Amino acid sequence: MITVTIIGNGNVATHLTNVFSKTKNVNATQVNSRELKAVPQADITIITVSDDAISEVSSKIKNSFVVHTSGSVSLDSLQNKTKKGVFYMLQTFSKDKEVNFSEVPFCLEAENEDDKKLLESLAKSIGKKIYSISSEQRKVLHVAAVFVNNFTNHMYKTGNDICEEYNVPFEILQPLIKETAQKIETLSPIEAQTGPAIRNDKKTIKNHLDLLNKKQQKIYKTITKSIRNGN
């Protein structure tokens, strides 16, 4: 049995607490970050607070093995006096959207092999995709994830705005969104690229720009130029 204390009450903490509650070999307790004076002892203490708060929160924890779940914060940012590690799940978490942890990549880091094996055991209790990733590699993954997730979602938002402006149902685009995501499971992103930019279809590009407001035109021109230049 692995005992776990989860610090925080946000999206990641909520999902971890829920999934561990369904796992026979893990006993997890969730603690609000404001209640650090009463942190129960555990084999692993997982900090799920905001990136900027990790150092301060970790400095107040006396438990033996403390890890954070951030993609952009190094292992050395933990300020506890005991053992340190990282339990990073590369996925987007929303409280009201269920997560299939068997599909979530777990990127793990620890100061020694025994602690890494403990983190692997914890990850394997709820998932299947386990990776040993250094702090520098994790930073690279995190910025890449911003492009493929956060920036892509902003493009969805922009597309939705355009549809709303011209009274077109956004749901018509959803099969295209799904196909685009599925396509890169068998093709590289550069092989999967289609559209007027890669074809240099100048008339279509001009027609598109005529439909857009100035902010949307700026985004369209920047992405079109990047596609044309192959970067």
PDB file of C-alpha atoms in Angstrom:
ATOM      1  CA  MET A   1       0.000   0.000   0.000  1.00  0.00           C
ATOM      2  CA  ILE A   2       1.373   3.412  -1.024  1.00  0.00           C
ATOM      3  CA  THR A   3       0.207   6.311   1.129  1.00  0.00           C
ATOM      4  CA  VAL A   4      -0.185   9.657  -0.614  1.00  0.00           C
ATOM      5  CA  THR A   5      -0.941  13.173   0.584  1.00  0.00           C
ATOM      6  CA  ILE A   6      -2.176  15.567  -2.103  1.00  0.00           C
ATOM      7  CA  ILE A   7      -1.687  19.284  -1.405  1.00  0.00           C
ATOM      8  CA  GLY A   8      -4.158  21.530  -3.238  1.00  0.00           C
ATOM      9  CA  ASN A   9      -7.778  21.664  -4.320  1.00  0.00           C
ATOM     10  CA  GLY A  10      -7.578  22.557  -8.026  1.00  0.00           C
ATOM     11  CA  ASN A  11      -8.190  20.482 -11.149  1.00  0.00           C
ATOM     12  CA  VAL A  12      -5.162  18.196 -10.824  1.00  0.00           C
ATOM     13  CA  ALA A  13      -5.719  17.556  -7.105  1.00  0.00           C
ATOM     14  CA  THR A  14      -9.385  16.754  -7.705  1.00  0.00           C
ATOM     15  CA  HIS A  15      -8.698  14.245 -10.483  1.00  0.00           C
ATOM     16  CA  LEU A  16      -5.832  12.567  -8.617  1.00  0.00           C
ATOM     17  CA  THR A  17      -7.863  12.216  -5.436  1.00  0.00           C
ATOM     18  CA  ASN A  18     -10.760  10.709  -7.383  1.00  0.00           C
ATOM     19  CA  VAL A  19      -8.675   8.198  -9.328  1.00  0.00           C
ATOM     20  CA  PHE A  20      -6.608   7.129  -6.296  1.00  0.00           C
ATOM     21  CA  SER A  21      -9.827   6.539  -4.334  1.00  0.00           C
ATOM     22  CA  LYS A  22     -10.643   3.805  -6.863  1.00  0.00           C
ATOM     23  CA  THR A  23      -7.197   2.195  -6.596  1.00  0.00           C
ATOM     24  CA  LYS A  24      -6.750  -0.678  -4.150  1.00  0.00           C
ATOM     25  CA  ASN A  25      -3.034  -0.258  -3.452  1.00  0.00           C
ATOM     26  CA  VAL A  26      -3.068   3.536  -2.887  1.00  0.00           C
ATOM     27  CA  ASN A  27      -4.405   5.382   0.149  1.00  0.00           C
ATOM     28  CA  ALA A  28      -4.667   9.096  -0.692  1.00  0.00           C
ATOM     29  CA  THR A  29      -5.592  12.088   1.481  1.00  0.00           C
ATOM     30  CA  GLN A  30      -6.266  15.552   0.063  1.00  0.00           C
ATOM     31  CA  VAL A  31      -5.231  18.668   2.000  1.00  0.00           C
ATOM     32  CA  ASN A  32      -5.976  22.303   1.184  1.00  0.00           C
ATOM     33  CA  SER A  33      -2.747  24.274   0.717  1.00  0.00           C
ATOM     34  CA  ARG A  34      -3.912  26.665   3.449  1.00  0.00           C
ATOM     35  CA  GLU A  35      -3.893  23.805   5.991  1.00  0.00           C
ATOM     36  CA  LEU A  36      -0.189  22.911   5.887  1.00  0.00           C
ATOM     37  CA  LYS A  37       0.124  22.706   9.658  1.00  0.00           C
ATOM     38  CA  ALA A  38      -1.878  19.489   9.535  1.00  0.00           C
ATOM     39  CA  VAL A  39      -0.253  17.601   6.650  1.00  0.00           C
ATOM     40  CA  PRO A  40      -0.513  13.848   7.295  1.00  0.00           C
ATOM     41  CA  GLN A  41       2.643  11.745   6.916  1.00  0.00           C
ATOM     42  CA  ALA A  42       2.760   9.712   3.700  1.00  0.00           C
ATOM     43  CA  ASP A  43       5.128   7.792   1.443  1.00  0.00           C
ATOM     44  CA  ILE A  44       4.690  10.504  -1.203  1.00  0.00           C
ATOM     45  CA  THR A  45       3.433  14.077  -0.777  1.00  0.00           C
ATOM     46  CA  ILE A  46       2.204  15.563  -4.061  1.00  0.00           C
ATOM     47  CA  ILE A  47       2.058  19.363  -4.387  1.00  0.00           C
ATOM     48  CA  THR A  48      -0.516  20.482  -6.981  1.00  0.00           C
ATOM     49  CA  VAL A  49      -0.494  24.242  -6.327  1.00  0.00           C
ATOM     50  CA  SER A  50       0.291  26.952  -8.909  1.00  0.00           C
ATOM     51  CA  ASP A  51       3.852  27.123 -10.244  1.00  0.00           C
ATOM     52  CA  ASP A  52       4.628  30.347  -8.398  1.00  0.00           C
ATOM     53  CA  ALA A  53       3.576  28.832  -5.060  1.00  0.00           C
ATOM     54  CA  ILE A  54       5.558  25.576  -5.278  1.00  0.00           C
ATOM     55  CA  SER A  55       8.708  26.869  -3.551  1.00  0.00           C
ATOM     56  CA  GLU A  56       6.848  28.483  -0.645  1.00  0.00           C
ATOM     57  CA  VAL A  57       4.473  25.572  -0.076  1.00  0.00           C
ATOM     58  CA  SER A  58       7.225  22.946  -0.278  1.00  0.00           C
ATOM     59  CA  SER A  59       9.336  24.807   2.285  1.00  0.00           C
ATOM     60  CA  LYS A  60       6.607  24.224   4.873  1.00  0.00           C
ATOM     61  CA  ILE A  61       6.310  20.461   4.370  1.00  0.00           C
ATOM     62  CA  LYS A  62       8.214  18.101   6.668  1.00  0.00           C
ATOM     63  CA  ASN A  63       7.243  14.825   4.962  1.00  0.00           C
ATOM     64  CA  SER A  64      10.056  12.590   3.685  1.00  0.00           C
ATOM     65  CA  PHE A  65       9.376  12.558  -0.082  1.00  0.00           C
ATOM     66  CA  VAL A  66       7.819  15.630  -1.719  1.00  0.00           C
ATOM     67  CA  VAL A  67       7.019  15.964  -5.440  1.00  0.00           C
ATOM     68  CA  HIS A  68       5.308  18.579  -7.594  1.00  0.00           C
ATOM     69  CA  THR A  69       3.177  18.169 -10.729  1.00  0.00           C
ATOM     70  CA  SER A  70       4.376  21.150 -12.772  1.00  0.00           C
ATOM     71  CA  GLY A  71       5.648  20.945 -16.324  1.00  0.00           C
ATOM     72  CA  SER A  72       7.734  24.112 -16.201  1.00  0.00           C
ATOM     73  CA  VAL A  73       9.221  24.107 -12.672  1.00  0.00           C
ATOM     74  CA  SER A  74      12.533  22.317 -12.018  1.00  0.00           C
ATOM     75  CA  LEU A  75      13.028  19.698  -9.326  1.00  0.00           C
ATOM     76  CA  ASP A  76      15.418  22.083  -7.542  1.00  0.00           C
ATOM     77  CA  SER A  77      12.590  24.587  -7.005  1.00  0.00           C
ATOM     78  CA  LEU A  78      11.264  22.352  -4.238  1.00  0.00           C
ATOM     79  CA  GLN A  79      12.433  23.876  -0.944  1.00  0.00           C
ATOM     80  CA  ASN A  80      11.698  20.993   1.427  1.00  0.00           C
ATOM     81  CA  LYS A  81      14.692  19.629   3.362  1.00  0.00           C
ATOM     82  CA  THR A  82      13.916  16.029   2.481  1.00  0.00           C
ATOM     83  CA  LYS A  83      13.757  13.992  -0.745  1.00  0.00           C
ATOM     84  CA  LYS A  84      12.414  15.620  -3.918  1.00  0.00           C
ATOM     85  CA  GLY A  85      10.786  14.509  -7.146  1.00  0.00           C
ATOM     86  CA  VAL A  86       8.413  15.354  -9.993  1.00  0.00           C
ATOM     87  CA  PHE A  87       5.124  13.624 -10.866  1.00  0.00           C
ATOM     88  CA  TYR A  88       4.136  15.482 -14.049  1.00  0.00           C
ATOM     89  CA  MET A  89       1.113  14.354 -16.043  1.00  0.00           C
ATOM     90  CA  LEU A  90       1.152  15.797 -19.544  1.00  0.00           C
ATOM     91  CA  GLN A  91      -2.564  16.349 -19.999  1.00  0.00           C
ATOM     92  CA  THR A  92      -5.124  19.125 -19.761  1.00  0.00           C
ATOM     93  CA  PHE A  93      -7.335  18.844 -16.663  1.00  0.00           C
ATOM     94  CA  SER A  94     -10.783  20.365 -16.158  1.00  0.00           C
ATOM     95  CA  LYS A  95     -12.820  19.536 -13.061  1.00  0.00           C
ATOM     96  CA  ASP A  96     -15.986  18.622 -14.950  1.00  0.00           C
ATOM     97  CA  LYS A  97     -14.269  16.558 -17.689  1.00  0.00           C
ATOM     98  CA  GLU A  98     -13.348  12.959 -16.828  1.00  0.00           C
ATOM     99  CA  VAL A  99      -9.747  11.930 -17.559  1.00  0.00           C
ATOM    100  CA  ASN A 100      -8.716   8.518 -18.887  1.00  0.00           C
ATOM    101  CA  PHE A 101      -5.473   8.084 -16.934  1.00  0.00           C
ATOM    102  CA  SER A 102      -4.489   5.031 -18.990  1.00  0.00           C
ATOM    103  CA  GLU A 103      -3.862   7.473 -21.857  1.00  0.00           C
ATOM    104  CA  VAL A 104      -2.000  10.081 -19.786  1.00  0.00           C
ATOM    105  CA  PRO A 105       1.819  10.252 -20.090  1.00  0.00           C
ATOM    106  CA  PHE A 106       3.502  10.317 -16.651  1.00  0.00           C
ATOM    107  CA  CYS A 107       6.839  12.164 -16.737  1.00  0.00           C
ATOM    108  CA  LEU A 108       8.804  11.254 -13.610  1.00  0.00           C
ATOM    109  CA  GLU A 109      11.950  12.585 -11.985  1.00  0.00           C
ATOM    110  CA  ALA A 110      13.628  11.840  -8.661  1.00  0.00           C
ATOM    111  CA  GLU A 111      16.975  12.305  -6.942  1.00  0.00           C
ATOM    112  CA  ASN A 112      17.702   8.576  -6.624  1.00  0.00           C
ATOM    113  CA  GLU A 113      16.649   5.298  -8.190  1.00  0.00           C
ATOM    114  CA  ASP A 114      14.616   4.019  -5.222  1.00  0.00           C
ATOM    115  CA  ASP A 115      12.442   7.139  -5.193  1.00  0.00           C
ATOM    116  CA  LYS A 116      11.992   6.940  -8.956  1.00  0.00           C
ATOM    117  CA  LYS A 117      10.829   3.323  -8.620  1.00  0.00           C
ATOM    118  CA  LEU A 118       8.312   4.410  -5.983  1.00  0.00           C
ATOM    119  CA  LEU A 119       6.962   7.085  -8.331  1.00  0.00           C
ATOM    120  CA  GLU A 120       6.799   4.494 -11.120  1.00  0.00           C
ATOM    121  CA  SER A 121       4.757   2.178  -8.884  1.00  0.00           C
ATOM    122  CA  LEU A 122       2.375   5.018  -8.077  1.00  0.00           C
ATOM    123  CA  ALA A 123       2.016   5.980 -11.747  1.00  0.00           C
ATOM    124  CA  LYS A 124       1.462   2.361 -12.806  1.00  0.00           C
ATOM    125  CA  SER A 125      -1.358   2.045 -10.276  1.00  0.00           C
ATOM    126  CA  ILE A 126      -3.453   4.428 -12.420  1.00  0.00           C
ATOM    127  CA  GLY A 127      -1.675   4.659 -15.793  1.00  0.00           C
ATOM    128  CA  LYS A 128       0.356   2.872 -18.459  1.00  0.00           C
ATOM    129  CA  LYS A 129       2.546   5.473 -20.157  1.00  0.00           C
ATOM    130  CA  ILE A 130       5.557   6.053 -17.897  1.00  0.00           C
ATOM    131  CA  TYR A 131       8.590   8.145 -18.873  1.00  0.00           C
ATOM    132  CA  SER A 132      11.787   9.129 -17.066  1.00  0.00           C
ATOM    133  CA  ILE A 133      12.156  12.831 -17.928  1.00  0.00           C
ATOM    134  CA  SER A 134      14.721  15.350 -16.651  1.00  0.00           C
ATOM    135  CA  SER A 135      13.820  18.912 -15.625  1.00  0.00           C
ATOM    136  CA  GLU A 136      15.283  20.296 -18.865  1.00  0.00           C
ATOM    137  CA  GLN A 137      13.390  17.780 -21.013  1.00  0.00           C
ATOM    138  CA  ARG A 138      10.193  18.588 -19.115  1.00  0.00           C
ATOM    139  CA  LYS A 139      10.574  22.304 -19.897  1.00  0.00           C
ATOM    140  CA  VAL A 140      10.838  21.451 -23.580  1.00  0.00           C
ATOM    141  CA  LEU A 141       7.757  19.224 -23.395  1.00  0.00           C
ATOM    142  CA  HIS A 142       5.839  21.935 -21.581  1.00  0.00           C
ATOM    143  CA  VAL A 143       6.464  24.642 -24.177  1.00  0.00           C
ATOM    144  CA  ALA A 144       5.648  22.161 -26.960  1.00  0.00           C
ATOM    145  CA  ALA A 145       2.428  21.326 -25.088  1.00  0.00           C
ATOM    146  CA  VAL A 146       1.511  25.022 -25.003  1.00  0.00           C
ATOM    147  CA  PHE A 147       1.650  25.066 -28.804  1.00  0.00           C
ATOM    148  CA  VAL A 148      -0.340  21.858 -29.377  1.00  0.00           C
ATOM    149  CA  ASN A 149      -2.884  22.457 -26.600  1.00  0.00           C
ATOM    150  CA  ASN A 150      -3.237  26.046 -25.354  1.00  0.00           C
ATOM    151  CA  PHE A 151      -2.513  27.786 -28.658  1.00  0.00           C
ATOM    152  CA  THR A 152      -4.572  25.256 -30.606  1.00  0.00           C
ATOM    153  CA  ASN A 153      -7.497  25.774 -28.252  1.00  0.00           C
ATOM    154  CA  HIS A 154      -7.190  29.543 -28.802  1.00  0.00           C
ATOM    155  CA  MET A 155      -7.507  28.831 -32.529  1.00  0.00           C
ATOM    156  CA  TYR A 156     -10.729  26.938 -31.763  1.00  0.00           C
ATOM    157  CA  LYS A 157     -11.913  30.009 -29.874  1.00  0.00           C
ATOM    158  CA  THR A 158     -11.063  32.257 -32.837  1.00  0.00           C
ATOM    159  CA  GLY A 159     -12.832  29.903 -35.236  1.00  0.00           C
ATOM    160  CA  ASN A 160     -15.864  29.900 -32.946  1.00  0.00           C
ATOM    161  CA  ASP A 161     -15.851  33.723 -32.878  1.00  0.00           C
ATOM    162  CA  ILE A 162     -15.854  33.838 -36.688  1.00  0.00           C
ATOM    163  CA  CYS A 163     -18.701  31.331 -36.870  1.00  0.00           C
ATOM    164  CA  GLU A 164     -20.761  33.295 -34.349  1.00  0.00           C
ATOM    165  CA  GLU A 165     -20.166  36.566 -36.205  1.00  0.00           C
ATOM    166  CA  TYR A 166     -21.550  35.086 -39.439  1.00  0.00           C
ATOM    167  CA  ASN A 167     -24.238  32.940 -37.763  1.00  0.00           C
ATOM    168  CA  VAL A 168     -22.689  29.587 -38.745  1.00  0.00           C
ATOM    169  CA  PRO A 169     -22.868  26.588 -36.329  1.00  0.00           C
ATOM    170  CA  PHE A 170     -19.392  25.874 -34.913  1.00  0.00           C
ATOM    171  CA  GLU A 171     -20.336  22.203 -34.516  1.00  0.00           C
ATOM    172  CA  ILE A 172     -19.915  21.779 -38.287  1.00  0.00           C
ATOM    173  CA  LEU A 173     -16.161  22.100 -37.720  1.00  0.00           C
ATOM    174  CA  GLN A 174     -15.936  19.433 -35.007  1.00  0.00           C
ATOM    175  CA  PRO A 175     -15.424  16.420 -37.347  1.00  0.00           C
ATOM    176  CA  LEU A 176     -12.581  18.344 -39.014  1.00  0.00           C
ATOM    177  CA  ILE A 177     -11.003  19.057 -35.617  1.00  0.00           C
ATOM    178  CA  LYS A 178     -11.151  15.357 -34.703  1.00  0.00           C
ATOM    179  CA  GLU A 179      -9.753  14.207 -38.052  1.00  0.00           C
ATOM    180  CA  THR A 180      -6.873  16.689 -37.829  1.00  0.00           C
ATOM    181  CA  ALA A 181      -5.904  15.362 -34.395  1.00  0.00           C
ATOM    182  CA  GLN A 182      -6.230  11.713 -35.441  1.00  0.00           C
ATOM    183  CA  LYS A 183      -4.265  12.200 -38.663  1.00  0.00           C
ATOM    184  CA  ILE A 184      -0.969  12.865 -36.878  1.00  0.00           C
ATOM    185  CA  GLU A 185      -1.127   9.407 -35.309  1.00  0.00           C
ATOM    186  CA  THR A 186      -0.091   8.036 -38.722  1.00  0.00           C
ATOM    187  CA  LEU A 187       1.454  11.069 -40.446  1.00  0.00           C
ATOM    188  CA  SER A 188       4.036  13.598 -39.306  1.00  0.00           C
ATOM    189  CA  PRO A 189       2.587  17.108 -38.790  1.00  0.00           C
ATOM    190  CA  ILE A 190       4.424  18.439 -41.849  1.00  0.00           C
ATOM    191  CA  GLU A 191       3.003  15.611 -44.002  1.00  0.00           C
ATOM    192  CA  ALA A 192      -0.500  16.287 -42.672  1.00  0.00           C
ATOM    193  CA  GLN A 193      -0.418  20.014 -43.484  1.00  0.00           C
ATOM    194  CA  THR A 194      -3.087  21.117 -45.971  1.00  0.00           C
ATOM    195  CA  GLY A 195      -4.848  24.382 -46.817  1.00  0.00           C
ATOM    196  CA  PRO A 196      -4.342  27.582 -48.822  1.00  0.00           C
ATOM    197  CA  ALA A 197      -1.059  28.558 -47.118  1.00  0.00           C
ATOM    198  CA  ILE A 198       0.816  25.377 -48.060  1.00  0.00           C
ATOM    199  CA  ARG A 199      -0.640  25.657 -51.614  1.00  0.00           C
ATOM    200  CA  ASN A 200       0.121  29.385 -51.755  1.00  0.00           C
ATOM    201  CA  ASP A 201      -3.447  30.008 -52.930  1.00  0.00           C
ATOM    202  CA  LYS A 202      -3.275  33.807 -52.948  1.00  0.00           C
ATOM    203  CA  LYS A 203      -6.865  34.466 -54.039  1.00  0.00           C
ATOM    204  CA  THR A 204      -8.298  32.306 -51.262  1.00  0.00           C
ATOM    205  CA  ILE A 205      -5.975  33.890 -48.698  1.00  0.00           C
ATOM    206  CA  LYS A 206      -7.129  37.380 -49.772  1.00  0.00           C
ATOM    207  CA  ASN A 207     -10.784  36.328 -49.596  1.00  0.00           C
ATOM    208  CA  HIS A 208     -10.242  34.999 -46.073  1.00  0.00           C
ATOM    209  CA  LEU A 209      -8.526  38.184 -44.919  1.00  0.00           C
ATOM    210  CA  ASP A 210     -11.434  40.265 -46.234  1.00  0.00           C
ATOM    211  CA  LEU A 211     -13.767  38.377 -43.853  1.00  0.00           C
ATOM    212  CA  LEU A 212     -11.663  38.913 -40.731  1.00  0.00           C
ATOM    213  CA  ASN A 213     -11.236  41.756 -38.247  1.00  0.00           C
ATOM    214  CA  LYS A 214      -7.785  43.294 -37.710  1.00  0.00           C
ATOM    215  CA  LYS A 215      -6.785  41.023 -34.789  1.00  0.00           C
ATOM    216  CA  GLN A 216      -7.851  37.910 -36.683  1.00  0.00           C
ATOM    217  CA  GLN A 217      -6.020  39.136 -39.813  1.00  0.00           C
ATOM    218  CA  LYS A 218      -2.803  39.500 -37.805  1.00  0.00           C
ATOM    219  CA  ILE A 219      -3.049  35.907 -36.536  1.00  0.00           C
ATOM    220  CA  TYR A 220      -3.957  34.618 -40.010  1.00  0.00           C
ATOM    221  CA  LYS A 221      -1.025  36.387 -41.680  1.00  0.00           C
ATOM    222  CA  THR A 222       1.474  35.233 -39.027  1.00  0.00           C
ATOM    223  CA  ILE A 223       0.436  31.572 -39.223  1.00  0.00           C
ATOM    224  CA  THR A 224       0.218  31.655 -43.023  1.00  0.00           C
ATOM    225  CA  LYS A 225       3.749  33.060 -43.249  1.00  0.00           C
ATOM    226  CA  SER A 226       5.037  30.424 -40.820  1.00  0.00           C
ATOM    227  CA  ILE A 227       3.450  27.612 -42.860  1.00  0.00           C
ATOM    228  CA  ARG A 228       4.825  29.047 -46.101  1.00  0.00           C
ATOM    229  CA  ASN A 229       8.325  29.260 -44.595  1.00  0.00           C
ATOM    230  CA  GLY A 230       8.088  25.744 -43.196  1.00  0.00           C
ATOM    231  CA  ASN A 231       8.716  26.800 -39.586  1.00  0.00           C
TER     232      ASN A 231
END
